[in-house]
PDB file of N, CA and C in Angstrom:
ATOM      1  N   UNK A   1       0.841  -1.170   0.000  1.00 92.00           N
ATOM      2  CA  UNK A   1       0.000   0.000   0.000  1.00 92.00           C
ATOM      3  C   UNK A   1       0.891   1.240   0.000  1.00 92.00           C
ATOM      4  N   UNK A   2       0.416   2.355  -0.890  1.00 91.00           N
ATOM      5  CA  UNK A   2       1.031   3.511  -0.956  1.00 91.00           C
ATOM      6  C   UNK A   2       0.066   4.541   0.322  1.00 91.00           C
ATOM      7  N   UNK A   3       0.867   5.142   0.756  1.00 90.00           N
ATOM      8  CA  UNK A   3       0.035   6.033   1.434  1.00 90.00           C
ATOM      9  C   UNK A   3       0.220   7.611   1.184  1.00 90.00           C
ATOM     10  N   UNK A   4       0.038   8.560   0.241  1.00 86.00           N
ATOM     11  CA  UNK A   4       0.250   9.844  -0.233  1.00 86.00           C
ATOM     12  C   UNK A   4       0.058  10.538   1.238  1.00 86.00           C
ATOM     13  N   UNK A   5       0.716  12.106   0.919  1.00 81.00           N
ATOM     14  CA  UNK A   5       0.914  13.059   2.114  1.00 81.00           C
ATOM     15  C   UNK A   5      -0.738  13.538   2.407  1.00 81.00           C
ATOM     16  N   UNK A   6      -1.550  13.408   1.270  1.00 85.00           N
ATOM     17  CA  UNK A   6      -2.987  13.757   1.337  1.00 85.00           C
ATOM     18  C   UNK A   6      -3.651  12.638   2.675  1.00 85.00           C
ATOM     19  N   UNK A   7      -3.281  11.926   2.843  1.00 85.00           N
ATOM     20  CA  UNK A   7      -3.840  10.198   3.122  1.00 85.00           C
ATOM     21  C   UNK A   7      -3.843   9.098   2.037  1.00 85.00           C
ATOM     22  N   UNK A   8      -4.475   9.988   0.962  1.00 92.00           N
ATOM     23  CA  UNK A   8      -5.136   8.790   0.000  1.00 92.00           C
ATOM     24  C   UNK A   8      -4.116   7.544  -0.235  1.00 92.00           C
ATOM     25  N   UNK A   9      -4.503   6.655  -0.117  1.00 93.00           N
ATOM     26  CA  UNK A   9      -4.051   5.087   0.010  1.00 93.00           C
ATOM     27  C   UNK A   9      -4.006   4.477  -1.192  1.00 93.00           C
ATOM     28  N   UNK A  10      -3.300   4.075  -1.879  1.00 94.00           N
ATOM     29  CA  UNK A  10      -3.257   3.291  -2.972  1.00 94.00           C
ATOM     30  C   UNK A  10      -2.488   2.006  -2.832  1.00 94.00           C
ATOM     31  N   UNK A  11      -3.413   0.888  -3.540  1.00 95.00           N
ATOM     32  CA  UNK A  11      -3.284  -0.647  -3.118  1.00 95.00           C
ATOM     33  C   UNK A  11      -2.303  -1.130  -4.591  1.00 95.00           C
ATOM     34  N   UNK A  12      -1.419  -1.600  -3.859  1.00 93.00           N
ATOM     35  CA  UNK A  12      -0.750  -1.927  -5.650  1.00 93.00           C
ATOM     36  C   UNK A  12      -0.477  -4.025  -5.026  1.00 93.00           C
ATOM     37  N   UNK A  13      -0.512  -4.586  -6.352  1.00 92.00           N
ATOM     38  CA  UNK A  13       0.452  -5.842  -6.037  1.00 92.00           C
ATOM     39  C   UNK A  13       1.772  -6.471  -6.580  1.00 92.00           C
ATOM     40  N   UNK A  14       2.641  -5.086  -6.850  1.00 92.00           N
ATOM     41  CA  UNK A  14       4.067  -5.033  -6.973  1.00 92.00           C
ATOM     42  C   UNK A  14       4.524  -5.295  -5.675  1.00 92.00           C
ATOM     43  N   UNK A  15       5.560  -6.017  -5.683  1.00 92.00           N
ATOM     44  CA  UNK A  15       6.525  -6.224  -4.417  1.00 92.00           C
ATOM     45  C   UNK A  15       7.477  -4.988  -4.153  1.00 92.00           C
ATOM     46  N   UNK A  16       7.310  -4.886  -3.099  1.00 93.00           N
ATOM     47  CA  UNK A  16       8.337  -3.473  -2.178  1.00 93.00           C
ATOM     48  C   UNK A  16       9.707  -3.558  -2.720  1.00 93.00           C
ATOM     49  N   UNK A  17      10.615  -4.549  -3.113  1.00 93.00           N
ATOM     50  CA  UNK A  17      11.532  -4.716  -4.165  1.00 93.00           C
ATOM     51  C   UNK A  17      11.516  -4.028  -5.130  1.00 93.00           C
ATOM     52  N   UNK A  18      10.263  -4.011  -5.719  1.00 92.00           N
ATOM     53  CA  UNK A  18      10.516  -3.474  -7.358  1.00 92.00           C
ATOM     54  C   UNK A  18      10.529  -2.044  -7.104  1.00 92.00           C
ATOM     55  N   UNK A  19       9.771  -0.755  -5.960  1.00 91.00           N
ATOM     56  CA  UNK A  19       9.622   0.027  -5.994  1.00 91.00           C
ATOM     57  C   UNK A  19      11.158   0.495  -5.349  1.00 91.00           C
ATOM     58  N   UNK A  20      11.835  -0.055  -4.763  1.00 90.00           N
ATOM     59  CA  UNK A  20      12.688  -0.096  -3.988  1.00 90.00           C
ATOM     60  C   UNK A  20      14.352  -0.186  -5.208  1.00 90.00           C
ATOM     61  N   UNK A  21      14.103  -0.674  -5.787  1.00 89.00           N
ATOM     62  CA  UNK A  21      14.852  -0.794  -7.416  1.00 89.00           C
ATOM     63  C   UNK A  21      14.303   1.103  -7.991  1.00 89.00           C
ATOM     64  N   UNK A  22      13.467   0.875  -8.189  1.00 87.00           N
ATOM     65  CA  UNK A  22      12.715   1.691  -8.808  1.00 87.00           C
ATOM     66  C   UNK A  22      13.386   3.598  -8.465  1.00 87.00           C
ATOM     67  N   UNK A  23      13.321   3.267  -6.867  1.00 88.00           N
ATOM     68  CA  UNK A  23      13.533   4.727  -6.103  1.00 88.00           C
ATOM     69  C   UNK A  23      14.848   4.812  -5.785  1.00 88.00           C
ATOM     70  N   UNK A  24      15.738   3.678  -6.433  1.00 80.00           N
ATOM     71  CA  UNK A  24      16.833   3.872  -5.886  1.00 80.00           C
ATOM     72  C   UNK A  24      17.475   4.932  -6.058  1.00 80.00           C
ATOM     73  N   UNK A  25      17.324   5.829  -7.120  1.00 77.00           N
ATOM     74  CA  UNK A  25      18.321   6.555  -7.376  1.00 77.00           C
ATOM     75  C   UNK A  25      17.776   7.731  -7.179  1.00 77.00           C
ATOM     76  N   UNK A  26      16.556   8.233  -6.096  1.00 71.00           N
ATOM     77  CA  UNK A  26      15.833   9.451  -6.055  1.00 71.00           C
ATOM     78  C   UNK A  26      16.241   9.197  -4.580  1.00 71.00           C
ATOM     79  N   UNK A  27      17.245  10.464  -4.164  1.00 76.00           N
ATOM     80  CA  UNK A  27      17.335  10.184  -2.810  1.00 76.00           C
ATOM     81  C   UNK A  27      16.925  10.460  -1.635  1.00 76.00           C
ATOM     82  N   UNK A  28      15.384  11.105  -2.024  1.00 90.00           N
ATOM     83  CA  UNK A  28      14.799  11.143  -0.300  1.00 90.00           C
ATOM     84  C   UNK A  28      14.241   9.901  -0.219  1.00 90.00           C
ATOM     85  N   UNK A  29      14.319   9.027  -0.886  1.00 92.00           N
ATOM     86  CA  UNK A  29      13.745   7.191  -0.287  1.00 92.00           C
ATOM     87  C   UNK A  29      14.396   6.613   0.335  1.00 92.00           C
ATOM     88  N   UNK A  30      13.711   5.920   1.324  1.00 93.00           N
ATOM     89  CA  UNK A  30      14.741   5.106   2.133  1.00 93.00           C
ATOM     90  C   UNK A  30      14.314   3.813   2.722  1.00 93.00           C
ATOM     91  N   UNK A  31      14.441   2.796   2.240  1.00 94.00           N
ATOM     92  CA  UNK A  31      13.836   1.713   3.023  1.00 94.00           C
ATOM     93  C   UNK A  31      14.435   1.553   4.433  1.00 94.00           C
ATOM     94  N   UNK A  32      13.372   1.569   5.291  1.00 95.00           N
ATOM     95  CA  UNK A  32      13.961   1.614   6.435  1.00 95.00           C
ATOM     96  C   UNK A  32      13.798   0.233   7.120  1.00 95.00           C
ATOM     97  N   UNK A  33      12.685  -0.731   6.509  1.00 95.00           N
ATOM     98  CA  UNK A  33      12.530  -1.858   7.298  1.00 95.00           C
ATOM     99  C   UNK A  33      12.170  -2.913   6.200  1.00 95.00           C
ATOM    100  N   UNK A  34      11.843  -3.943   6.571  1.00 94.00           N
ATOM    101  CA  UNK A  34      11.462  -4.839   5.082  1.00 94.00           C
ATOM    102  C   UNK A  34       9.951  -4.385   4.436  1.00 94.00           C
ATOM    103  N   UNK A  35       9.111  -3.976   5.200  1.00 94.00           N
ATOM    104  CA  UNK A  35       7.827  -3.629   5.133  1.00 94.00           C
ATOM    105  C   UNK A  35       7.695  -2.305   4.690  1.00 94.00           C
ATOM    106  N   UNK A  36       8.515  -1.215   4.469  1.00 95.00           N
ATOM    107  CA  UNK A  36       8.275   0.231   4.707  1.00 95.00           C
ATOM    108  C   UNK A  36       9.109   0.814   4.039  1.00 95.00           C
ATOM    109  N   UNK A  37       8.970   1.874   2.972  1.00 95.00           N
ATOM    110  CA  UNK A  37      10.149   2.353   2.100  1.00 95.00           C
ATOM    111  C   UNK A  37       9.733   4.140   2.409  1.00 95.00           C
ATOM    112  N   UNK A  38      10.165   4.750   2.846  1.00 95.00           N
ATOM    113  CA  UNK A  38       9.846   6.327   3.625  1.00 95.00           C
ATOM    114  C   UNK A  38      10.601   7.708   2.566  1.00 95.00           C
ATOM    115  N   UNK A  39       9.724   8.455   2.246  1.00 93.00           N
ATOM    116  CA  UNK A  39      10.312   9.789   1.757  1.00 93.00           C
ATOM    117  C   UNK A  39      11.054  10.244   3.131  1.00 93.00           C
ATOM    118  N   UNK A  40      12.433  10.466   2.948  1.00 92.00           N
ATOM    119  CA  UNK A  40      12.933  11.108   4.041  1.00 92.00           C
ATOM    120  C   UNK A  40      12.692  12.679   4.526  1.00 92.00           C
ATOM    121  N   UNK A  41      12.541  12.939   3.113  1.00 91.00           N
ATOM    122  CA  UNK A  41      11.565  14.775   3.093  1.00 91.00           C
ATOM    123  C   UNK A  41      11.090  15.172   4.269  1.00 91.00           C
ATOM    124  N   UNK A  42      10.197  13.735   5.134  1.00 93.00           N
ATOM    125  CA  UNK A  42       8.409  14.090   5.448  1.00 93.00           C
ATOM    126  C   UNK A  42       9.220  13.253   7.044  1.00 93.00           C
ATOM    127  N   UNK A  43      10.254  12.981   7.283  1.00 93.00           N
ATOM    128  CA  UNK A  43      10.858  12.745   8.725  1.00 93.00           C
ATOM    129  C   UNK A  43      10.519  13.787   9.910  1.00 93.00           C
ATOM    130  N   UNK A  44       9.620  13.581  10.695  1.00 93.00           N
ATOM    131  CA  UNK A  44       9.552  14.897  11.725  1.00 93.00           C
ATOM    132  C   UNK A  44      10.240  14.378  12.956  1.00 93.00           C
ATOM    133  N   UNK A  45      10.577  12.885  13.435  1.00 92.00           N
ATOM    134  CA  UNK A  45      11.158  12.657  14.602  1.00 92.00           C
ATOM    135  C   UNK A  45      11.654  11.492  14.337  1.00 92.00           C
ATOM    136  N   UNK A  46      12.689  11.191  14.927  1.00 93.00           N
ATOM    137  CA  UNK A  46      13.111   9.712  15.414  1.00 93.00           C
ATOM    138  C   UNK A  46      13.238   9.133  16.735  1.00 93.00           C
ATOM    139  N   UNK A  47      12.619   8.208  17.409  1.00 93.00           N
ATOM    140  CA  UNK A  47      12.907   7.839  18.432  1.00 93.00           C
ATOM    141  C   UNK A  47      13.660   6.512  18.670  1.00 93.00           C
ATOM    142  N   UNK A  48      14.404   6.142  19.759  1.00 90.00           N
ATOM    143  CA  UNK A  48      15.056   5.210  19.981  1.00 90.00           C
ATOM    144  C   UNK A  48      14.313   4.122  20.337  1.00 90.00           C
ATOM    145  N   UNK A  49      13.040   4.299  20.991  1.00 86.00           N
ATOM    146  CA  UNK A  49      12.393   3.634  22.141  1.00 86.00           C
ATOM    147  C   UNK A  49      11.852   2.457  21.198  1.00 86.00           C
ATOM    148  N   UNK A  50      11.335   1.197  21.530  1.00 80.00           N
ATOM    149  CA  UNK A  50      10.849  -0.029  20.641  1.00 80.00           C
ATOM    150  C   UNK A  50      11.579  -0.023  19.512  1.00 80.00           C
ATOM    151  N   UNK A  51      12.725  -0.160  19.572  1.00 79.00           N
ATOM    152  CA  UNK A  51      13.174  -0.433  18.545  1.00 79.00           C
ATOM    153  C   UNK A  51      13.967   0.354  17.706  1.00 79.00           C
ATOM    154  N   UNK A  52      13.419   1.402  17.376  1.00 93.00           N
ATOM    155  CA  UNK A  52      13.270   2.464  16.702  1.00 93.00           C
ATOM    156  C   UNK A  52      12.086   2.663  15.571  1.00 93.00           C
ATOM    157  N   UNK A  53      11.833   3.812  15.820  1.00 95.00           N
ATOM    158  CA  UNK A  53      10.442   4.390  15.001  1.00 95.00           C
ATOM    159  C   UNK A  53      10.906   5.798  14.393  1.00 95.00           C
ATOM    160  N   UNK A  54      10.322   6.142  13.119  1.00 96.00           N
ATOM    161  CA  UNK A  54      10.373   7.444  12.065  1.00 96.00           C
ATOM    162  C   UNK A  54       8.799   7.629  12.130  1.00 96.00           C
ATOM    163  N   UNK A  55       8.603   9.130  12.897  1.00 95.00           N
ATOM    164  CA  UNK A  55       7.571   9.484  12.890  1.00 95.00           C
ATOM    165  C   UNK A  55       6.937  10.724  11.903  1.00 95.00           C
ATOM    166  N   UNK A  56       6.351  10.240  10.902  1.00 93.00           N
ATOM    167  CA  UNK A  56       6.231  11.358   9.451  1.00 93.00           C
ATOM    168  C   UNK A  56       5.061  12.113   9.740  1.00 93.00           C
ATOM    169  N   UNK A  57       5.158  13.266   8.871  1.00 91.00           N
ATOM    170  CA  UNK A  57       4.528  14.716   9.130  1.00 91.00           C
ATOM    171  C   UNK A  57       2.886  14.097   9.109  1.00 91.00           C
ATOM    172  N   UNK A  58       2.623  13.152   8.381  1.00 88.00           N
ATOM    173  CA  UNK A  58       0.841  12.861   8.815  1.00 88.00           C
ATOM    174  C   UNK A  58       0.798  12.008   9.860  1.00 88.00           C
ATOM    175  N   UNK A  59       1.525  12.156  10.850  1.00 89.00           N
ATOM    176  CA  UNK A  59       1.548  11.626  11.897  1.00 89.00           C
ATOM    177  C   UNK A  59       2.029   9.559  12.136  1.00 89.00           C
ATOM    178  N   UNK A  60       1.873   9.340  11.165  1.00 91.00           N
ATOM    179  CA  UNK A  60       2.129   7.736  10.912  1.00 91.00           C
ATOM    180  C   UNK A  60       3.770   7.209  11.574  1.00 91.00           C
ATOM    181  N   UNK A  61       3.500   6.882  12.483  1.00 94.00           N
ATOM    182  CA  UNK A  61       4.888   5.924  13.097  1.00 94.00           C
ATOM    183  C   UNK A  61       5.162   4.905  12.143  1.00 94.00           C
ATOM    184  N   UNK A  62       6.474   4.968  11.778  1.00 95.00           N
ATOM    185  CA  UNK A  62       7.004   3.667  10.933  1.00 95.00           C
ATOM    186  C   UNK A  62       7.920   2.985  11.484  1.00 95.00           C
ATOM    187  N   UNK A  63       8.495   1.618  11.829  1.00 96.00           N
ATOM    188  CA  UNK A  63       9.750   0.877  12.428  1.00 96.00           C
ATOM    189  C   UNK A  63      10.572   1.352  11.770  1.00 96.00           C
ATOM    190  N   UNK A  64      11.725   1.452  12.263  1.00 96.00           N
ATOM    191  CA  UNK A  64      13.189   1.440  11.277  1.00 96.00           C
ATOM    192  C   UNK A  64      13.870  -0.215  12.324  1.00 96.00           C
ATOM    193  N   UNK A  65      13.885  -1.224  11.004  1.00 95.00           N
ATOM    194  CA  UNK A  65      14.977  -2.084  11.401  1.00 95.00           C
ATOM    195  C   UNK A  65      16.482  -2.039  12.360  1.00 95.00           C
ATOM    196  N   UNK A  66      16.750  -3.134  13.025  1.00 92.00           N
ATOM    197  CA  UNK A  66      17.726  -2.496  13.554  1.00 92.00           C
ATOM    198  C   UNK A  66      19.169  -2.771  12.962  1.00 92.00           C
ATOM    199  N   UNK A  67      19.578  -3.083  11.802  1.00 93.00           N
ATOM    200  CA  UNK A  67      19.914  -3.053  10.853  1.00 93.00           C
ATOM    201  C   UNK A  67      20.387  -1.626   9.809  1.00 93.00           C
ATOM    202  N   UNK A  68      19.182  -1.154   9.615  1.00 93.00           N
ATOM    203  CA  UNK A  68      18.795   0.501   9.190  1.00 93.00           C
ATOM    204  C   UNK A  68      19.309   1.263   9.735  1.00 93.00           C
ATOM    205  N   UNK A  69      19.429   1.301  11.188  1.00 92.00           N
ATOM    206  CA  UNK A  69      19.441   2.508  11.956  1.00 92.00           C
ATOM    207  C   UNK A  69      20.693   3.746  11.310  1.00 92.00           C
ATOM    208  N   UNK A  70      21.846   2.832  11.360  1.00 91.00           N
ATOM    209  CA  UNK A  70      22.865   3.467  11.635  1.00 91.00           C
ATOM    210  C   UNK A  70      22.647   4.181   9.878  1.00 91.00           C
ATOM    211  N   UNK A  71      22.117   3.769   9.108  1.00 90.00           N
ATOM    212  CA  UNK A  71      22.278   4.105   8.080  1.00 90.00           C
ATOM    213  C   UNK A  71      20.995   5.173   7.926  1.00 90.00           C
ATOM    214  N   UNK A  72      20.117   5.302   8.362  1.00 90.00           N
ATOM    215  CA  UNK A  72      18.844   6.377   8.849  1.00 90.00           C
ATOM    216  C   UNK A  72      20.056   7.479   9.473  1.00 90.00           C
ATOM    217  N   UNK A  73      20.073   7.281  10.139  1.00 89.00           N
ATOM    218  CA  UNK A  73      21.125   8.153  11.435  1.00 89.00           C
ATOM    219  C   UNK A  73      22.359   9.114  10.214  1.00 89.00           C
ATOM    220  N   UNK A  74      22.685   8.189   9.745  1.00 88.00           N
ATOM    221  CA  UNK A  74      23.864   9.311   8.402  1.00 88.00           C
ATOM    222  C   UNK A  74      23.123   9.843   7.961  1.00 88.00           C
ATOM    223  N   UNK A  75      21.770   9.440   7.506  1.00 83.00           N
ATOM    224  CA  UNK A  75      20.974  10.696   6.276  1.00 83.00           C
ATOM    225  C   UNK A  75      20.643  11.510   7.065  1.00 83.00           C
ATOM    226  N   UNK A  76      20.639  11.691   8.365  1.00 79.00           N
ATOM    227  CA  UNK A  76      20.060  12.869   9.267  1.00 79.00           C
ATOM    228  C   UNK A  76      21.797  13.917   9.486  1.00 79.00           C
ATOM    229  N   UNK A  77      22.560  13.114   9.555  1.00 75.00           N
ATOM    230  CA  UNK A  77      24.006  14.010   9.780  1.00 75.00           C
ATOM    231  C   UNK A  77      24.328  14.909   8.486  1.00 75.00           C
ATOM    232  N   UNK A  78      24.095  14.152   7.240  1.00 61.00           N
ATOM    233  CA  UNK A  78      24.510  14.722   5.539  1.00 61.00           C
ATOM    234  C   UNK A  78      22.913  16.112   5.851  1.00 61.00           C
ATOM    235  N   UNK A  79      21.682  15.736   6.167  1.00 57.00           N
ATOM    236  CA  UNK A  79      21.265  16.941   6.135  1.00 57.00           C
ATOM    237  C   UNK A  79      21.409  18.080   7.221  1.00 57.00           C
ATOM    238  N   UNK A  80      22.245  17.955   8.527  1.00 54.00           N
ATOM    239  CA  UNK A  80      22.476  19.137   9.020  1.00 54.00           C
ATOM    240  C   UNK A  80      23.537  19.363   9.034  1.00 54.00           C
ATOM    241  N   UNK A  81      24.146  19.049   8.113  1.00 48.00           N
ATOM    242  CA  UNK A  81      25.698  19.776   7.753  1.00 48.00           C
ATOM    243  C   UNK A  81      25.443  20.236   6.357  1.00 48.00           C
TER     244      UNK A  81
END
């Protein structure tokens, strides 16, 4: 499922792979977990707590793998420098 900044939801039955191929080379994407591929644009918080979670501007908590992290964590250093 796509979920736009509007809400609107769109149901596709492409595998998260192909979109994930697809966005590779547009770099506010970021797969952060096996389930979840995130515009980094729309990042308003990160927390440590369960795991870790990316909490985006329509409010939607997403996991970040713990795997991901460290690599979430650089795209936040490259944008405040």
């Amino acid at each position: 499922m796509i979920v736009l900044l509007s809400g609107k939801k769109i149901v596709t039955s492409r595998f998260l792979k192909n979109f994930e191929e697809s966005l590779k080379e547009h770099s506010p994407f970021f797969r952060c977990h096996k389930s979840y591929i995130i515009n980094t644009e729309y990042i308003v918080s990160y927390s440590k707590s369960d795991g870790g979670t990316v909490t985006l501007q329509n409010q939607i908590e997403i996991p970040v793998s713990g795997n991901k992290v460290e690599e979430l964590l650089a795209l936040f250093i490259r944008v405040i420098r």
